Short mmCIF file of C-alpha atoms and ligand atoms in Angstrom, two decimals:
data_model
loop_
_atom_site.label_atom_id
_atom_site.label_comp_id
_atom_site.label_asym_id
_atom_site.label_seq_id
_atom_site.Cartn_x
_atom_site.Cartn_y
_atom_site.Cartn_z
CA MET V 1 0.13 0.08 0.03
CA THR V 2 1.32 3.24 -0.87
CA GLY V 3 0.39 7.16 0.02
CA THR V 4 0.62 9.74 2.79
CA GLN V 5 -0.87 8.27 5.96
CA GLU V 6 -2.82 10.25 8.23
CA THR V 7 -5.31 9.01 11.32
CA ILE V 8 -8.62 10.59 9.93
CA VAL V 9 -9.70 11.56 6.64
CA ILE V 10 -12.90 13.75 6.45
CA VAL V 11 -14.44 13.99 2.96
CA GLY V 12 -15.85 17.44 2.30
CA THR V 13 -15.68 20.92 4.19
CA GLY V 14 -19.62 21.96 4.68
CA PHE V 15 -21.20 22.15 7.93
CA SER V 16 -20.46 18.62 8.67
CA GLY V 17 -16.82 18.44 7.70
CA LEU V 18 -15.75 21.54 9.31
CA GLY V 19 -17.80 20.83 12.54
CA MET V 20 -16.23 17.44 12.78
CA ALA V 21 -12.88 18.95 12.33
CA ILE V 22 -13.24 21.71 14.96
CA ARG V 23 -14.43 19.04 17.62
CA LEU V 24 -11.44 17.04 16.76
CA LYS V 25 -9.09 20.01 17.50
CA GLN V 26 -11.00 20.93 20.50
CA ALA V 27 -10.35 17.15 21.73
CA GLY V 28 -6.48 17.54 20.87
CA ILE V 29 -6.77 15.38 18.13
CA GLU V 30 -4.67 16.92 15.34
CA ASN V 31 -3.51 14.12 12.57
CA PHE V 32 -6.71 14.68 10.32
CA ILE V 33 -7.10 16.29 6.82
CA LEU V 34 -10.10 17.21 5.00
CA LEU V 35 -10.63 16.60 1.28
CA GLU V 36 -12.65 19.27 -0.47
CA GLN V 37 -13.24 18.91 -4.22
CA ALA V 38 -13.97 22.80 -4.56
CA ALA V 39 -11.50 25.61 -4.02
CA GLU V 40 -13.40 26.99 -0.97
CA VAL V 41 -15.09 25.62 2.21
CA GLY V 42 -18.96 25.79 2.67
CA GLY V 43 -20.36 22.71 1.06
CA THR V 44 -24.09 23.26 -0.17
CA TRP V 45 -23.95 26.93 0.94
CA ARG V 46 -20.81 27.38 -1.25
CA ALA V 47 -22.45 25.62 -4.21
CA ASN V 48 -26.00 27.01 -4.28
CA HIS V 49 -25.29 30.65 -4.95
CA TYR V 50 -28.68 31.05 -7.14
CA PRO V 51 -30.45 34.65 -6.82
CA GLY V 52 -32.47 34.43 -3.77
CA ALA V 53 -30.54 31.47 -2.15
CA ALA V 54 -31.41 31.70 1.68
CA CYS V 55 -32.02 29.49 4.68
CA ASP V 56 -35.56 28.40 5.42
CA VAL V 57 -34.61 27.48 8.95
CA PRO V 58 -34.03 30.60 11.42
CA SER V 59 -30.55 31.76 11.53
CA PRO V 60 -29.94 31.56 15.27
CA VAL V 61 -30.64 27.71 15.09
CA TYR V 62 -28.50 27.32 11.78
CA SER V 63 -25.23 27.48 13.46
CA PHE V 64 -22.95 25.52 15.77
CA SER V 65 -23.96 25.45 19.15
CA PHE V 66 -20.38 26.35 20.30
CA GLU V 67 -20.11 29.14 17.75
CA PRO V 68 -23.30 31.55 17.80
CA ASN V 69 -23.03 34.02 15.28
CA PRO V 70 -24.25 37.60 16.30
CA ALA V 71 -23.59 38.83 12.84
CA TRP V 72 -26.83 37.44 11.29
CA THR V 73 -28.81 40.37 9.85
CA ARG V 74 -32.14 38.58 9.03
CA VAL V 75 -34.13 35.76 10.75
CA PHE V 76 -33.79 33.68 7.60
CA ALA V 77 -29.94 34.40 6.72
CA PRO V 78 -29.16 34.48 3.05
CA GLN V 79 -26.66 32.25 1.36
CA ALA V 80 -23.58 34.76 1.45
CA GLU V 81 -23.96 35.25 5.27
CA ILE V 82 -24.05 31.49 5.71
CA LEU V 83 -20.92 31.14 3.67
CA ALA V 84 -19.20 33.93 5.45
CA TYR V 85 -20.15 32.14 8.84
CA LEU V 86 -18.57 28.95 7.64
CA LYS V 87 -15.50 30.41 6.24
CA HIS V 88 -15.42 32.50 9.63
CA CYS V 89 -15.43 29.00 11.44
CA ALA V 90 -12.51 27.35 9.18
CA ASP V 91 -10.43 30.43 9.97
CA LYS V 92 -11.09 30.76 13.68
CA TYR V 93 -10.56 27.19 14.55
CA GLN V 94 -7.29 26.89 12.34
CA ILE V 95 -8.84 24.30 10.40
CA ARG V 96 -7.70 25.59 6.78
CA PRO V 97 -4.30 24.21 7.13
CA HIS V 98 -5.66 20.42 7.40
CA ILE V 99 -8.05 21.11 4.15
CA HIS V 100 -6.78 19.88 0.72
CA PHE V 101 -8.65 21.58 -1.87
CA HIS V 102 -9.30 20.64 -5.30
CA SER V 103 -9.17 16.86 -4.02
CA ARG V 104 -11.99 14.95 -5.43
CA VAL V 105 -12.25 11.51 -3.97
CA GLU V 106 -12.88 8.93 -6.66
CA SER V 107 -12.93 5.80 -4.33
CA ALA V 108 -11.98 4.23 -1.00
CA SER V 109 -11.19 0.80 -0.09
CA PHE V 110 -10.59 -0.81 3.22
CA ASP V 111 -7.68 -3.43 3.85
CA GLU V 112 -8.21 -5.87 6.15
CA THR V 113 -4.90 -7.02 7.16
CA SER V 114 -3.79 -3.87 7.91
CA GLY V 115 -6.84 -2.14 9.24
CA LEU V 116 -6.32 0.87 7.13
CA TRP V 117 -8.58 2.66 4.41
CA THR V 118 -6.69 3.77 0.80
CA VAL V 119 -8.66 7.22 -0.46
CA HIS V 120 -8.16 7.43 -4.26
CA ILE V 121 -8.23 11.03 -5.03
CA ASP V 122 -8.43 12.47 -8.68
CA GLY V 123 -4.85 13.31 -10.21
CA GLN V 124 -3.20 12.78 -6.61
CA LYS V 125 -1.27 10.06 -4.60
CA PRO V 126 -3.60 8.24 -2.90
CA ARG V 127 -3.95 8.73 1.03
CA VAL V 128 -4.04 6.07 3.59
CA CYS V 129 -5.97 6.60 6.88
CA ARG V 130 -7.35 4.54 9.86
CA PHE V 131 -10.53 6.23 10.03
CA LEU V 132 -12.52 7.73 7.12
CA ILE V 133 -15.39 10.04 7.79
CA MET V 134 -18.06 10.89 5.11
CA ALA V 135 -19.13 14.77 5.43
CA SER V 136 -19.67 15.00 1.98
CA GLY V 137 -23.56 15.96 2.44
CA GLY V 138 -26.91 14.88 1.45
CA LEU V 139 -27.41 17.31 -1.20
CA SER V 140 -24.26 17.83 -2.93
CA ARG V 141 -25.10 16.10 -6.43
CA PRO V 142 -27.65 17.82 -8.45
CA ALA V 143 -30.35 16.19 -10.07
CA TYR V 144 -31.17 17.06 -13.59
CA PRO V 145 -34.93 15.79 -14.60
CA ASP V 146 -35.17 12.73 -16.97
CA ILE V 147 -36.76 14.49 -19.63
CA ALA V 148 -35.95 13.74 -23.83
CA GLY V 149 -34.38 16.25 -25.74
CA TRP V 150 -31.64 17.93 -23.16
CA LYS V 151 -29.05 17.95 -26.15
CA ASP V 152 -31.33 19.87 -28.33
CA PHE V 153 -31.69 22.99 -26.59
CA LYS V 154 -29.86 25.52 -28.18
CA GLY V 155 -29.46 28.08 -25.04
CA PRO V 156 -28.37 27.83 -21.83
CA LEU V 157 -29.55 25.21 -19.45
CA PHE V 158 -28.27 24.80 -15.92
CA HIS V 159 -29.27 23.78 -12.53
CA THR V 160 -30.22 25.92 -9.53
CA ALA V 161 -26.91 24.41 -7.72
CA GLU V 162 -24.56 25.18 -10.50
CA TRP V 163 -25.80 28.62 -11.16
CA ARG V 164 -24.46 30.33 -14.30
CA HIS V 165 -23.87 33.70 -13.29
CA ASP V 166 -22.06 34.49 -16.72
CA VAL V 167 -25.43 33.93 -18.35
CA PRO V 168 -27.10 37.47 -18.73
CA LEU V 169 -31.04 36.53 -18.20
CA ARG V 170 -32.03 40.43 -17.97
CA GLY V 171 -34.89 40.76 -20.60
CA GLN V 172 -34.54 37.26 -21.64
CA ARG V 173 -37.42 34.51 -21.76
CA VAL V 174 -36.43 31.90 -19.08
CA ALA V 175 -37.94 28.71 -17.99
CA VAL V 176 -38.07 27.03 -14.35
CA ILE V 177 -38.41 23.28 -14.02
CA GLY V 178 -39.71 22.81 -10.44
CA THR V 179 -41.33 24.32 -7.55
CA GLY V 180 -39.37 23.15 -4.73
CA ALA V 181 -37.59 24.94 -1.81
CA SER V 182 -34.89 26.47 -4.32
CA ALA V 183 -37.54 27.44 -7.08
CA ILE V 184 -39.68 29.41 -4.73
CA GLN V 185 -36.58 31.28 -3.70
CA VAL V 186 -35.01 31.82 -7.10
CA VAL V 187 -38.59 32.50 -9.29
CA PRO V 188 -39.06 35.67 -7.30
CA GLU V 189 -35.59 37.05 -7.94
CA LEU V 190 -35.68 35.95 -11.51
CA ALA V 191 -39.06 37.80 -12.15
CA LYS V 192 -37.25 41.10 -11.29
CA GLU V 193 -35.36 41.06 -14.45
CA VAL V 194 -36.57 38.61 -16.88
CA ALA V 195 -39.04 39.70 -19.81
CA GLU V 196 -40.91 36.30 -19.47
CA LEU V 197 -40.97 33.77 -16.85
CA LYS V 198 -42.21 30.22 -17.45
CA VAL V 199 -42.59 28.19 -14.16
CA PHE V 200 -43.08 24.31 -14.78
CA GLN V 201 -44.90 22.79 -12.11
CA ARG V 202 -45.35 19.01 -11.46
CA THR V 203 -46.65 18.71 -8.18
CA PRO V 204 -48.04 21.86 -6.05
CA ALA V 205 -46.19 22.57 -2.59
CA TRP V 206 -47.72 23.50 0.71
CA ILE V 207 -46.32 27.08 1.40
CA LEU V 208 -46.46 29.02 4.74
CA PRO V 209 -45.41 32.64 5.07
CA LYS V 210 -42.17 33.43 5.91
CA GLU V 211 -41.86 35.28 9.23
CA ASP V 212 -38.62 36.86 8.07
CA GLY V 213 -37.36 40.29 9.02
CA PRO V 214 -34.05 41.98 10.31
CA LEU V 215 -32.57 40.45 13.48
CA PRO V 216 -30.99 43.12 15.89
CA ARG V 217 -27.53 42.47 17.17
CA ARG V 218 -28.25 41.16 20.92
CA GLY V 219 -26.13 40.08 23.74
CA GLN V 220 -25.15 36.43 24.19
CA ALA V 221 -27.81 35.72 26.69
CA ARG V 222 -30.53 36.63 24.58
CA ASN V 223 -28.98 35.10 21.65
CA TRP V 224 -28.72 31.73 23.71
CA LEU V 225 -32.43 32.04 24.66
CA LEU V 226 -33.59 32.79 21.24
CA ARG V 227 -31.83 29.94 19.79
CA LYS V 228 -33.60 27.50 22.31
CA PHE V 229 -36.97 29.15 21.83
CA LEU V 230 -36.63 28.71 18.03
CA TYR V 231 -35.38 25.48 18.60
CA TRP V 232 -38.32 24.13 20.66
CA GLN V 233 -40.72 26.05 18.53
CA PHE V 234 -39.59 24.36 15.12
CA GLU V 235 -39.30 20.89 17.27
CA MET V 236 -43.08 21.35 17.88
CA ARG V 237 -43.71 20.71 14.19
CA ALA V 238 -42.72 17.19 14.55
CA ILE V 239 -45.66 16.24 16.62
CA ALA V 240 -47.97 16.82 13.32
CA LEU V 241 -45.30 14.93 11.19
CA LEU V 242 -45.77 11.98 13.63
CA ARG V 243 -49.27 12.23 14.28
CA PRO V 244 -50.97 13.29 10.73
CA LYS V 245 -54.44 14.08 12.31
CA LEU V 246 -52.94 17.30 13.56
CA MET V 247 -51.50 18.50 10.29
CA ARG V 248 -55.11 19.64 9.34
CA TYR V 249 -54.33 22.86 11.38
CA GLY V 250 -51.02 23.27 9.34
CA GLN V 251 -52.97 22.65 6.22
CA ARG V 252 -55.71 25.31 7.11
CA MET V 253 -53.31 28.09 7.62
CA ALA V 254 -51.64 27.25 4.36
CA GLU V 255 -55.01 27.06 2.56
CA ASP V 256 -55.81 30.31 4.30
CA TYR V 257 -52.65 31.67 3.00
CA LEU V 258 -53.40 30.51 -0.35
CA GLN V 259 -56.83 32.19 -0.44
CA GLU V 260 -55.55 35.47 0.70
CA GLU V 261 -52.54 35.59 -1.64
CA VAL V 262 -53.88 34.50 -4.87
CA LYS V 263 -57.17 35.95 -6.21
CA ASP V 264 -57.86 33.87 -9.44
CA PRO V 265 -59.76 30.78 -8.37
CA GLN V 266 -58.43 28.70 -11.52
CA LEU V 267 -54.70 29.63 -10.56
CA ARG V 268 -55.45 28.90 -6.66
CA GLU V 269 -56.53 25.23 -7.90
CA LYS V 270 -53.50 24.92 -9.96
CA LEU V 271 -51.47 25.68 -6.64
CA ARG V 272 -53.66 23.44 -4.33
CA PRO V 273 -51.45 20.49 -2.88
CA LYS V 274 -53.29 17.20 -3.54
CA TYR V 275 -51.04 15.23 -0.77
CA ILE V 276 -50.53 15.75 3.03
CA MET V 277 -48.62 18.70 4.25
CA GLY V 278 -45.15 17.50 5.54
CA CYS V 279 -44.65 14.54 3.14
CA LYS V 280 -42.74 16.70 1.25
CA ARG V 281 -40.56 19.72 2.71
CA VAL V 282 -42.92 22.50 3.78
CA LEU V 283 -41.93 25.79 2.07
CA LEU V 284 -41.89 29.14 3.55
CA SER V 285 -42.25 32.38 1.09
CA ASN V 286 -43.66 35.64 1.03
CA ASP V 287 -43.32 36.33 -2.40
CA PHE V 288 -43.82 33.15 -4.51
CA TYR V 289 -47.61 33.35 -4.91
CA LYS V 290 -47.32 37.18 -5.79
CA THR V 291 -44.80 36.53 -8.28
CA LEU V 292 -46.88 34.05 -10.19
CA GLN V 293 -49.67 36.88 -10.41
CA GLU V 294 -47.32 39.29 -12.05
CA PRO V 295 -47.89 39.87 -15.76
CA GLN V 296 -44.37 38.39 -17.07
CA THR V 297 -45.12 35.18 -15.14
CA GLN V 298 -46.74 32.05 -16.14
CA LEU V 299 -47.47 28.79 -14.09
CA VAL V 300 -47.30 25.87 -16.45
CA ILE V 301 -49.03 22.56 -15.20
CA GLU V 302 -49.54 20.53 -18.38
CA GLY V 303 -46.49 18.32 -18.00
CA ILE V 304 -43.28 18.41 -19.73
CA GLU V 305 -42.88 16.31 -23.04
CA ARG V 306 -39.64 17.05 -24.16
CA ILE V 307 -36.89 19.82 -24.59
CA THR V 308 -36.96 21.15 -27.95
CA ALA V 309 -34.14 23.29 -29.73
CA ARG V 310 -36.21 26.44 -28.84
CA GLY V 311 -37.87 25.58 -25.51
CA ILE V 312 -39.94 23.25 -23.72
CA GLN V 313 -42.87 21.35 -25.21
CA THR V 314 -45.47 20.42 -22.64
CA ARG V 315 -48.03 17.42 -23.09
CA ASP V 316 -50.73 19.55 -24.70
CA GLY V 317 -48.70 20.00 -27.68
CA VAL V 318 -47.82 23.60 -26.65
CA GLU V 319 -44.16 24.80 -27.45
CA HIS V 320 -43.05 27.08 -24.95
CA GLU V 321 -39.98 29.16 -26.54
CA VAL V 322 -37.44 30.46 -24.16
CA ASP V 323 -33.80 31.69 -24.14
CA ALA V 324 -32.92 29.77 -21.06
CA VAL V 325 -33.83 26.74 -18.86
CA VAL V 326 -32.96 26.53 -15.16
CA CYS V 327 -33.75 23.39 -13.61
CA ALA V 328 -34.74 23.82 -9.90
CA THR V 329 -35.25 20.06 -9.93
CA GLY V 330 -33.33 19.00 -6.33
CA PHE V 331 -30.58 16.73 -5.69
CA GLN V 332 -29.91 13.01 -6.12
CA VAL V 333 -30.62 11.49 -2.53
CA ALA V 334 -32.60 8.56 -1.99
CA GLU V 335 -31.97 7.09 -5.35
CA ALA V 336 -28.35 7.73 -5.42
CA THR V 337 -26.50 5.09 -3.18
CA ALA V 338 -22.73 5.95 -2.45
CA PRO V 339 -21.09 9.21 -3.18
CA PHE V 340 -18.41 7.31 -4.91
CA HIS V 341 -17.10 3.79 -4.96
CA ILE V 342 -16.57 2.51 -1.41
CA THR V 343 -15.07 -0.92 -0.82
CA GLY V 344 -15.48 -2.24 2.89
CA ARG V 345 -14.68 -5.55 4.39
CA GLN V 346 -14.41 -8.86 2.38
CA GLY V 347 -15.04 -6.62 -1.02
CA GLN V 348 -18.67 -5.59 -0.09
CA VAL V 349 -19.43 -2.55 -2.41
CA LEU V 350 -21.20 0.01 -0.50
CA SER V 351 -23.63 1.00 -3.58
CA GLU V 352 -24.24 -2.74 -4.06
CA LEU V 353 -25.19 -3.41 -0.65
CA TRP V 354 -27.20 -0.26 -0.74
CA LYS V 355 -29.05 -0.86 -4.12
CA ASP V 356 -32.60 -1.30 -2.40
CA GLY V 357 -31.90 1.47 -0.20
CA ALA V 358 -29.31 2.88 2.13
CA GLN V 359 -29.17 1.71 5.76
CA ALA V 360 -26.90 2.38 8.55
CA TYR V 361 -26.69 2.57 12.31
CA LEU V 362 -27.86 5.86 13.80
CA GLY V 363 -27.22 7.20 10.26
CA SER V 364 -23.36 7.27 11.17
CA THR V 365 -22.15 3.49 11.08
CA VAL V 366 -22.38 0.72 8.52
CA HIS V 367 -21.99 -3.19 9.10
CA GLY V 368 -19.04 -4.32 6.70
CA PHE V 369 -17.20 -0.75 6.86
CA PRO V 370 -15.08 -0.69 9.74
CA ASN V 371 -13.68 2.60 11.09
CA PHE V 372 -15.79 4.45 8.73
CA PHE V 373 -18.55 6.86 9.67
CA PHE V 374 -21.14 9.11 7.84
CA ILE V 375 -22.47 12.50 9.02
CA VAL V 376 -25.88 12.88 7.78
CA GLY V 377 -25.93 9.48 6.54
CA PRO V 378 -29.18 7.50 5.91
CA ASN V 379 -32.32 8.06 8.08
CA SER V 380 -30.88 11.08 9.76
CA GLY V 381 -32.26 14.03 7.78
CA LEU V 382 -34.96 16.59 9.24
CA GLY V 383 -38.08 17.78 7.67
CA HIS V 384 -38.84 20.18 10.51
CA ASN V 385 -35.54 21.45 12.38
CA SER V 386 -32.20 22.47 11.68
CA ILE V 387 -29.99 20.00 10.22
CA VAL V 388 -27.14 21.52 12.18
CA PHE V 389 -28.48 19.94 15.23
CA ILE V 390 -28.34 16.48 13.52
CA ILE V 391 -24.87 16.99 12.49
CA GLU V 392 -23.51 18.14 16.22
CA SER V 393 -25.18 14.95 17.50
CA GLN V 394 -23.45 12.56 15.01
CA VAL V 395 -19.99 14.54 15.53
CA GLN V 396 -20.44 13.99 19.05
CA TYR V 397 -21.09 10.60 18.64
CA ILE V 398 -18.04 9.80 16.13
CA LEU V 399 -15.94 11.80 18.24
CA GLY V 400 -16.77 9.31 21.11
CA ALA V 401 -16.04 6.35 18.86
CA LEU V 402 -12.71 7.68 17.70
CA ARG V 403 -11.67 8.56 21.25
CA GLN V 404 -12.48 4.98 22.58
CA THR V 405 -10.93 3.40 19.77
CA LEU V 406 -7.65 5.26 20.12
CA LYS V 407 -7.59 5.14 23.93
CA GLN V 408 -8.23 1.42 24.08
CA GLY V 409 -5.62 0.54 20.98
CA TRP V 410 -8.41 -1.12 18.91
CA LYS V 411 -7.77 -2.25 15.37
CA SER V 412 -11.06 -1.24 14.19
CA VAL V 413 -14.84 -0.75 15.33
CA GLU V 414 -17.71 -2.18 13.26
CA VAL V 415 -21.38 -2.09 13.92
CA ARG V 416 -22.77 -5.30 14.62
CA LYS V 417 -25.11 -6.75 11.98
CA GLU V 418 -27.96 -7.52 14.14
CA ILE V 419 -27.91 -3.83 15.85
CA GLN V 420 -28.07 -2.28 12.68
CA ASP V 421 -30.91 -4.63 11.47
CA THR V 422 -32.86 -4.31 14.32
CA PHE V 423 -32.35 -0.51 14.53
CA ASN V 424 -33.54 -0.20 10.57
CA GLU V 425 -36.49 -2.38 11.40
CA THR V 426 -37.38 0.07 14.19
CA VAL V 427 -36.70 3.16 12.07
CA GLN V 428 -38.97 1.84 9.26
CA LYS V 429 -41.84 0.70 11.81
CA ASN V 430 -41.89 4.42 13.08
CA PHE V 431 -42.79 5.74 9.70
CA LYS V 432 -46.06 3.86 10.18
CA HIS V 433 -48.83 6.40 10.86
CA THR V 434 -46.53 9.37 9.99
CA VAL V 435 -47.06 11.88 7.40
CA TRP V 436 -44.61 9.99 5.10
CA THR V 437 -46.85 6.78 4.35
CA ARG V 438 -49.90 8.63 3.65
CA GLU V 439 -51.67 8.01 0.59
CA HIS V 440 -50.30 9.97 -2.45
CA CYS V 441 -46.98 10.90 -0.38
CA ARG V 442 -44.31 10.51 -2.70
CA SER V 443 -41.11 12.53 -2.39
CA TRP V 444 -37.27 12.37 -3.12
CA TYR V 445 -36.82 11.04 0.72
CA GLN V 446 -38.03 7.65 -0.79
CA THR V 447 -36.34 5.13 -3.14
CA PRO V 448 -38.29 3.86 -6.43
CA SER V 449 -39.61 1.12 -4.37
CA GLY V 450 -41.14 3.69 -1.63
CA LYS V 451 -38.70 2.90 1.22
CA ASN V 452 -37.91 6.34 3.10
CA THR V 453 -34.06 6.21 3.46
CA THR V 454 -33.60 9.96 4.44
CA ILE V 455 -35.69 11.29 7.07
CA TRP V 456 -35.29 10.32 10.84
CA PRO V 457 -39.13 9.49 11.96
CA GLY V 458 -38.85 11.23 15.24
CA PHE V 459 -38.07 14.06 17.11
CA SER V 460 -34.41 15.53 16.65
CA PHE V 461 -33.88 15.56 20.62
CA THR V 462 -34.54 11.66 20.67
CA PHE V 463 -31.93 11.28 17.91
CA ARG V 464 -29.53 13.64 20.12
CA LEU V 465 -30.17 11.23 23.21
CA ARG V 466 -29.50 8.34 20.95
CA THR V 467 -26.14 9.71 19.83
CA LEU V 468 -25.03 11.07 23.31
CA LEU V 469 -22.65 8.27 24.20
CA PHE V 470 -20.94 6.01 21.87
CA ASN V 471 -21.79 2.55 22.85
CA ALA V 472 -19.01 0.02 21.95
CA ALA V 473 -21.21 -2.74 23.03
CA ALA V 474 -23.01 -2.38 19.53
CA TYR V 475 -19.89 -3.02 17.85
CA HIS V 476 -17.22 -5.56 16.94
CA CYS V 477 -14.00 -4.16 18.21
CA LEU V 478 -10.92 -5.51 17.20
CA ASP V 479 -7.89 -6.49 18.98
CA PRO V 480 -4.82 -5.08 17.10
CA ASP V 481 -2.82 -8.40 17.45
CA ALA V 482 -4.77 -11.07 17.81
CA GLU V 483 -7.40 -9.78 15.76
CA LYS V 484 -9.86 -11.32 18.15
CA GLU V 485 -13.04 -9.45 19.28
CA MET V 486 -12.67 -7.44 22.67
CA ALA V 487 -14.88 -8.62 25.36
CA GLN V 488 -17.77 -6.31 25.55
CA PRO V 489 -20.25 -5.44 28.15
CA GLN V 490 -23.79 -6.98 27.84
CA PHE V 491 -25.25 -4.97 24.99
CA ASN V 492 -28.19 -2.42 26.49
CA ALA V 493 -31.35 -3.86 24.36
CA LEU V 494 -32.58 -0.26 24.36
CA HIS V 495 -29.78 0.83 22.09
CA SER V 496 -30.62 -1.48 19.13
CA ARG V 497 -33.97 0.41 18.76
O1 N01 U 1 -35.51 20.29 -4.65
P1 N01 U 1 -36.81 19.64 -4.49
P2 N01 U 1 -35.02 21.55 -4.27
N1 N01 U 1 -40.37 17.51 -14.32
O2 N01 U 1 -36.55 18.29 -4.82
C1 N01 U 1 -39.62 19.22 -9.61
C2 N01 U 1 -32.95 21.84 0.79
N2 N01 U 1 -33.02 23.26 0.56
O3 N01 U 1 -33.54 22.00 -4.79
O4 N01 U 1 -42.16 17.51 -6.45
C3 N01 U 1 -40.92 18.58 -13.67
O5 N01 U 1 -37.43 20.15 -3.22
C4 N01 U 1 -40.13 18.32 -8.49
O6 N01 U 1 -41.34 18.08 -8.45
P3 N01 U 1 -42.10 16.98 -7.72
C5 N01 U 1 -34.27 21.38 1.24
O7 N01 U 1 -33.77 20.29 2.04
C6 N01 U 1 -32.93 24.12 1.69
O8 N01 U 1 -35.88 22.75 -4.36
O9 N01 U 1 -40.95 15.94 -7.90
N3 N01 U 1 -40.64 18.74 -12.30
C7 N01 U 1 -39.97 19.75 -7.60
O10 N01 U 1 -41.08 20.70 -7.65
C8 N01 U 1 -34.84 20.84 0.00
O11 N01 U 1 -36.17 19.96 0.25
C9 N01 U 1 -32.85 25.24 1.43
O12 N01 U 1 -43.28 16.61 -8.47
C10 N01 U 1 -39.62 17.87 -11.69
C11 N01 U 1 -38.70 20.31 -7.90
O13 N01 U 1 -38.33 19.92 -9.15
C12 N01 U 1 -33.77 20.45 -0.76
O14 N01 U 1 -32.80 21.17 -0.80
C13 N01 U 1 -33.15 25.99 0.34
C14 N01 U 1 -38.96 17.14 -12.60
C15 N01 U 1 -37.70 19.77 -7.01
O15 N01 U 1 -37.75 20.34 -5.56
C16 N01 U 1 -34.32 20.20 -2.24
O16 N01 U 1 -34.70 21.44 -2.54
C17 N01 U 1 -33.34 25.30 -0.92
C18 N01 U 1 -39.31 16.78 -13.67
N4 N01 U 1 -38.78 15.71 -14.35
C19 N01 U 1 -32.92 23.72 -0.57
N5 N01 U 1 -37.93 16.52 -11.57
C20 N01 U 1 -32.68 25.85 2.70
O17 N01 U 1 -33.38 27.17 2.80
C21 N01 U 1 -38.30 17.16 -10.34
N6 N01 U 1 -39.06 18.15 -10.57
C22 N01 U 1 -32.27 25.34 3.91
#
């Protein structure tokens, strides 16, 4: 095995990668590197710089607990502020010397004899490490829609996550495909400058007003209180996700908002969702409905047949001529398997193991893949609160695993199969009776067969409780010399569920 050796390799420098690196440093662990394919930190918040990009979770909870940001200017921070915050974290905690930019990981494989991972990087010497931490994010691979005729379109066509600032859209005729979280942010901004805007909707979304506004600078104590208040306010939303009967109150609020904002009954009908609220992300916007009623904007619901040289042809035979097409069509999440080729013990390939749906233990560890960790792995996404809370929970859990492994001198830790299986059975059972299993509920949270491999079907604080301590008894912990399993205390049955 050739290559440079580190103790820990972290893939990605978004909230997850930076959060992990900072906590490692705070724990006195310095022998780690971060591999970042881009030229700057920030992950999702570096990549998504489309006009109007902003957070739909209040800024005070969208930051690390150990690094509150008194500089947020708005309740819902714009992308530039979040990116600036992440750059600040990288600088303040001196993470940059550990980062290798322009380092795109192509594959990683585990060697059982040495107990080491080899990480292959595009155009570079491989890196060898004991621990591999995947912090590459759930929303890092843009999904272009599967529509015929892509190559035929003569104008610029790009994704919101790959925004082309070099393409002048002022005075142009522009199409936006999709009406999800990114679309409702970009559409009002585009409408300010384009001549014509056609918004192609496949499924209408539930939309609530965004209680946004300037956020005055406040002292540490008031910041802390606000963070706690907002966390619990958002956490309460999970009750309706888990007890769908209560969702009728949220739906009524959204229906009232639609009624107030959209005067034309026909347009209103087109915008009325037919599935239960919460099945897909509930969107927040004060200007999306208004924009759709502006004279230069048109909502198209006829369904896309194909892309043509001059625009988009819908199923009713109409060709909508446009100069540019923007795909606000989301990311490859549940249908994608692993972000790159990952080979674990006995040549097991992660994407093959996951071909019917990804699964892990606590969204963090996978049987067959020793010394390997995910941040925001399978079933650890949230539909109702700040993902930074989950990220910090997993970082703490992984830190516990690393500390114990290094302290005890174990060669490797690998979650037990029966623990992972029981955990996943329980997770899938917990979806029963939630909004995500209601009729007509289909989303990118699910695999094509309908299995939800993305969302944590519970409160975020229960996830925090589950990940507070690394429970070694749930793991095979290998002795370095004899390669025997270390004796473990009786496994606490509570932790398998
Ligand atoms: O993607 P989406 P997004 N023909 O998947 C439509 C996060 N986020 O980028 O619903 C026509 O929500 C698709 O239609 P349908 C957040 O977690 C966070 O907007 O599948 N339409 C849908 O309308 C969010 O959940 C922030 O029928 C097609 C849209 O494209 C996640 O990112 C801000 C189509 C995709 O919506 C993804 O959001 C922005 C086709 N072939 C995003 N294929 C924050 O503020 C897809 N669509 C934190």
